[in-house]
Amino acid sequence: MRLVLVGPPGAGKGTQAEFIAANFGIPKISTGDIFRANVSGGTELGRMAKKYMDAGDLVPDEVTNAMVRDRLAEPDAADGFLLDGFPRNVAQAEVLNGMLDELGSPLSVVLDLEVDFEEVVKRLSGRRTCKKCGHVWHLEFDPPSTGGVCDKCGGELYQRDDDQPGTVRRRLEVYADQTAPLIDFYRNEDRLVAIDALGAVEDVTERAIAALTPFAD
Ligand code: AMP
């Protein structure tokens, strides 16, 4: 299955991506995770990307597209993948279509996680991520048992720089202006399936898997 997840920041894409990818046995490719790994690794790509990320803006398309092209060429992506956070605008979606045309393997489906904006702000402000394993917790909705420590691996939890209120506002604007048009783009291509992403994590995962199963090869 070649799958793209779309939805506003805080819709739960990263969390659901882990479960969905595991269920269908495909790698999860998250552009945000790749950028963050480069930022913590102090690479040139990370230094360049950080100023856009901290401002809540998109990293330039040329950089992001090249990074995705390289990642999709890795052997583990040959039999399918889940893209989380890419494409983020219509130009990236067109480039992705071009890459997949070259490979002769178009997208199977695009899953839209629907959540209203008020909920998204609540979710982003309480979000805490594990430095070690990357698992995402929420202070209110999915709290770790000991504050500040990951129950899965004992790693330290942190709040993403771009989850601070000012940056969250900018990320939501960028979503509305640049990313939301993807929903119509994929609807016109007849690839879009939408689910309600409100409610318990397990319930949303169940809805997602039920919606996607008809597209599994
Ligand atoms: P995310 O973890 O998906 O919310 O991404 C965090 C940040 O990484 C975004 O706010 C952007 O600055 C950058 N980013 C992630 N994916 C993309 C993309 N497809 N295009 C441009 N920038 C991106």
Coordinates of C-alpha atoms and ligand atoms in Angstrom, one line a residue:
M1 CA 0.0 0.0 0.0
R2 CA 1.3 3.5 -0.9
L3 CA -0.5 5.8 1.5
V4 CA -0.4 9.5 2.3
L5 CA -1.8 10.9 5.6
V6 CA -3.2 14.5 5.6
G7 CA -4.8 16.6 8.3
P8 CA -4.0 19.7 10.3
P9 CA -1.0 19.7 12.7
G10 CA -2.2 18.0 15.9
A11 CA -4.7 15.8 14.0
G12 CA -2.8 12.8 15.3
K13 CA -1.0 11.9 12.1
G14 CA 2.3 10.9 13.8
T15 CA 0.5 8.7 16.4
Q16 CA -1.9 7.1 13.9
A17 CA 1.0 6.7 11.4
E18 CA 2.8 4.4 13.8
F19 CA -0.2 2.1 14.2
I20 CA -1.3 2.1 10.6
A21 CA 2.2 1.4 9.2
A22 CA 2.6 -1.5 11.7
N23 CA -0.8 -2.9 10.7
F24 CA -0.1 -2.9 7.0
G25 CA 3.7 -3.8 7.3
I26 CA 4.9 -0.7 5.6
P27 CA 7.6 1.9 6.6
K28 CA 6.4 5.2 8.1
I29 CA 8.1 8.1 6.4
S30 CA 7.7 11.3 8.3
T31 CA 9.3 14.4 6.8
G32 CA 9.0 16.2 10.2
D33 CA 10.8 13.3 11.9
I34 CA 13.6 13.3 9.3
F35 CA 14.0 17.1 9.7
R36 CA 14.1 16.8 13.5
A37 CA 16.7 14.0 13.3
N38 CA 18.8 16.3 11.2
V39 CA 18.4 19.2 13.6
S40 CA 19.5 17.1 16.6
G41 CA 22.3 15.5 14.6
G42 CA 23.6 19.0 13.7
T43 CA 23.7 18.3 10.0
E44 CA 23.8 21.1 7.4
L45 CA 20.2 20.1 6.3
G46 CA 19.1 20.4 10.0
R47 CA 20.6 23.8 10.4
M48 CA 18.9 25.0 7.2
A49 CA 15.5 23.5 8.1
K50 CA 15.5 24.7 11.7
K51 CA 14.9 28.3 11.0
Y52 CA 11.8 27.5 8.9
M53 CA 10.5 25.0 11.5
D54 CA 11.0 27.4 14.4
A55 CA 9.0 30.0 12.5
G56 CA 6.2 27.5 11.8
D57 CA 6.9 27.8 8.0
L58 CA 7.5 25.1 5.4
V59 CA 11.0 24.1 4.5
P60 CA 11.5 25.0 0.8
D61 CA 10.1 22.5 -1.6
E62 CA 13.4 21.8 -3.5
V63 CA 15.0 20.6 -0.3
T64 CA 12.0 18.6 1.0
N65 CA 11.3 17.0 -2.4
A66 CA 14.9 15.9 -2.8
M67 CA 14.9 14.4 0.7
V68 CA 11.7 12.4 0.0
R69 CA 13.0 11.2 -3.4
D70 CA 16.1 9.8 -1.7
R71 CA 14.0 8.2 1.1
L72 CA 11.6 6.6 -1.4
A73 CA 14.5 5.1 -3.2
E74 CA 15.5 3.0 -0.1
P75 CA 14.8 -0.7 -0.5
D76 CA 12.2 -0.8 2.4
A77 CA 9.9 1.6 0.5
A78 CA 9.8 -0.6 -2.7
D79 CA 6.7 -2.6 -1.5
G80 CA 4.8 0.4 -0.1
F81 CA 5.0 3.2 2.4
L82 CA 3.1 5.6 4.5
L83 CA 4.0 9.3 4.1
D84 CA 3.3 11.4 7.1
G85 CA 3.7 15.2 6.6
F86 CA 4.4 15.0 2.9
P87 CA 3.1 16.4 0.6
R88 CA 2.3 19.7 2.4
N89 CA 1.2 21.7 -0.6
V90 CA -0.1 21.1 -4.1
A91 CA 3.3 21.6 -5.8
Q92 CA 4.8 18.8 -3.6
A93 CA 1.8 16.6 -4.4
E94 CA 2.5 17.1 -8.1
V95 CA 6.2 16.3 -7.7
L96 CA 5.2 13.1 -5.7
N97 CA 2.8 12.0 -8.5
G98 CA 5.7 12.5 -11.0
M99 CA 8.1 10.4 -8.8
L100 CA 5.5 7.6 -8.5
D101 CA 4.7 7.7 -12.2
E102 CA 8.4 7.2 -12.9
L103 CA 8.2 4.1 -10.7
G104 CA 5.0 2.9 -12.3
S105 CA 3.3 2.7 -8.9
P106 CA 0.7 5.4 -8.1
L107 CA -0.6 6.2 -4.7
S108 CA -3.2 3.7 -3.4
V109 CA -5.1 6.1 -1.2
V110 CA -4.9 9.4 0.8
L111 CA -6.3 9.3 4.3
D112 CA -7.6 12.6 5.7
L113 CA -7.8 12.9 9.5
E114 CA -10.6 15.4 10.2
V115 CA -10.4 17.4 13.4
D116 CA -11.7 21.0 14.2
F117 CA -9.2 23.8 14.9
E118 CA -10.2 24.3 18.5
E119 CA -9.3 20.7 19.3
V120 CA -6.1 20.9 17.4
V121 CA -4.8 23.9 19.6
K122 CA -5.6 21.9 22.7
R123 CA -3.8 18.8 21.4
L124 CA -0.7 20.7 20.3
S125 CA -0.2 22.6 23.5
G126 CA -0.3 19.4 25.7
R127 CA 1.8 17.3 23.4
R128 CA 5.1 15.9 24.8
T129 CA 7.5 13.8 22.8
C130 CA 10.1 11.3 24.0
K131 CA 13.7 12.3 23.1
K132 CA 14.7 8.7 22.9
C133 CA 12.0 6.7 21.1
G134 CA 9.9 9.5 19.6
H135 CA 6.7 8.3 21.2
V136 CA 4.1 11.1 21.5
W137 CA 2.2 11.6 24.8
H138 CA -0.4 14.2 25.9
L139 CA -0.5 15.8 29.3
E140 CA -4.3 15.6 29.4
F141 CA -5.4 12.9 26.9
D142 CA -2.7 10.3 27.2
P143 CA -0.5 11.3 30.1
P144 CA 2.7 9.4 31.0
S145 CA 2.5 7.8 34.5
T146 CA 5.6 9.8 35.8
G147 CA 5.6 13.4 34.5
G148 CA 8.5 14.1 32.2
V149 CA 9.5 10.4 31.6
C150 CA 8.4 8.1 28.7
D151 CA 6.6 4.9 30.0
K152 CA 7.8 3.0 26.9
C153 CA 11.5 3.5 27.1
G154 CA 12.3 5.7 30.1
G155 CA 13.5 8.6 27.8
E156 CA 13.1 12.2 28.7
L157 CA 10.0 14.0 27.4
Y158 CA 10.2 17.4 25.8
Q159 CA 7.8 20.0 24.2
R160 CA 8.7 20.6 20.5
D161 CA 9.9 24.2 20.0
D162 CA 7.2 24.5 17.3
D163 CA 4.4 23.6 19.7
Q164 CA 4.8 26.9 21.5
P165 CA 1.6 29.1 21.1
G166 CA 3.0 31.7 18.6
T167 CA 4.4 29.0 16.3
V168 CA 1.3 26.9 16.6
R169 CA -0.8 29.9 15.3
R170 CA 1.6 30.3 12.3
R171 CA 1.5 26.5 11.6
L172 CA -2.3 26.5 11.5
E173 CA -2.2 29.5 9.1
V174 CA 0.2 27.7 6.9
Y175 CA -2.0 24.6 7.0
A176 CA -5.1 26.5 6.0
D177 CA -3.3 28.4 3.2
Q178 CA -1.0 25.7 1.7
T179 CA -1.9 22.3 2.9
A180 CA -5.7 22.2 3.1
P181 CA -6.0 22.7 -0.7
L182 CA -4.5 19.1 -1.0
I183 CA -7.8 17.8 0.2
D184 CA -9.6 19.0 -2.9
F185 CA -6.6 18.0 -5.0
Y186 CA -6.8 14.4 -3.9
R187 CA -10.6 14.4 -3.9
N188 CA -10.5 15.4 -7.6
E189 CA -8.1 12.6 -8.2
D190 CA -10.6 10.3 -6.5
R191 CA -8.0 9.1 -4.0
L192 CA -9.4 10.7 -0.8
V193 CA -10.9 8.8 2.1
A194 CA -11.8 10.9 5.2
I195 CA -12.3 9.7 8.8
D196 CA -13.3 11.5 12.0
A197 CA -10.1 11.8 14.0
L198 CA -11.8 12.8 17.3
G199 CA -11.9 10.4 20.2
A200 CA -9.7 7.8 21.8
V201 CA -6.5 6.9 19.9
E202 CA -7.5 3.2 19.6
D203 CA -10.9 4.1 18.2
V204 CA -9.4 6.4 15.5
T205 CA -6.9 3.7 14.6
E206 CA -9.7 1.2 14.2
R207 CA -11.6 3.6 11.9
A208 CA -8.4 4.3 9.9
I209 CA -7.7 0.6 9.4
A210 CA -11.3 -0.2 8.4
A211 CA -11.2 2.7 5.9
L212 CA -7.9 1.6 4.4
T213 CA -8.2 -2.1 4.3
P214 CA -10.0 -2.1 0.9
F215 CA -6.9 -0.5 -0.6
A216 CA -4.4 -3.0 0.7
D217 CA -2.9 -5.3 -2.0
Ligands
AMP1 P1 5.5 17.9 11.4 O1 6.3 17.1 12.4 O2 5.0 17.1 10.2 O3 4.5 18.8 12.0 O4 6.6 18.9 10.7 C1 7.3 19.9 11.5 C2 7.9 21.0 10.6 O5 8.8 20.4 9.7 C3 6.9 21.7 9.8 O6 6.3 22.7 10.5 C4 7.8 22.2 8.6 O7 8.6 23.3 9.1 C5 8.7 21.0 8.4 N1 8.1 20.1 7.4 C6 7.7 18.8 7.6 N2 7.2 18.3 6.5 C7 7.4 19.2 5.5 C8 7.1 19.3 4.1 N3 6.5 18.3 3.5 N4 7.4 20.4 3.5 C9 8.0 21.5 4.1 N5 8.3 21.5 5.4 C10 8.0 20.4 6.1

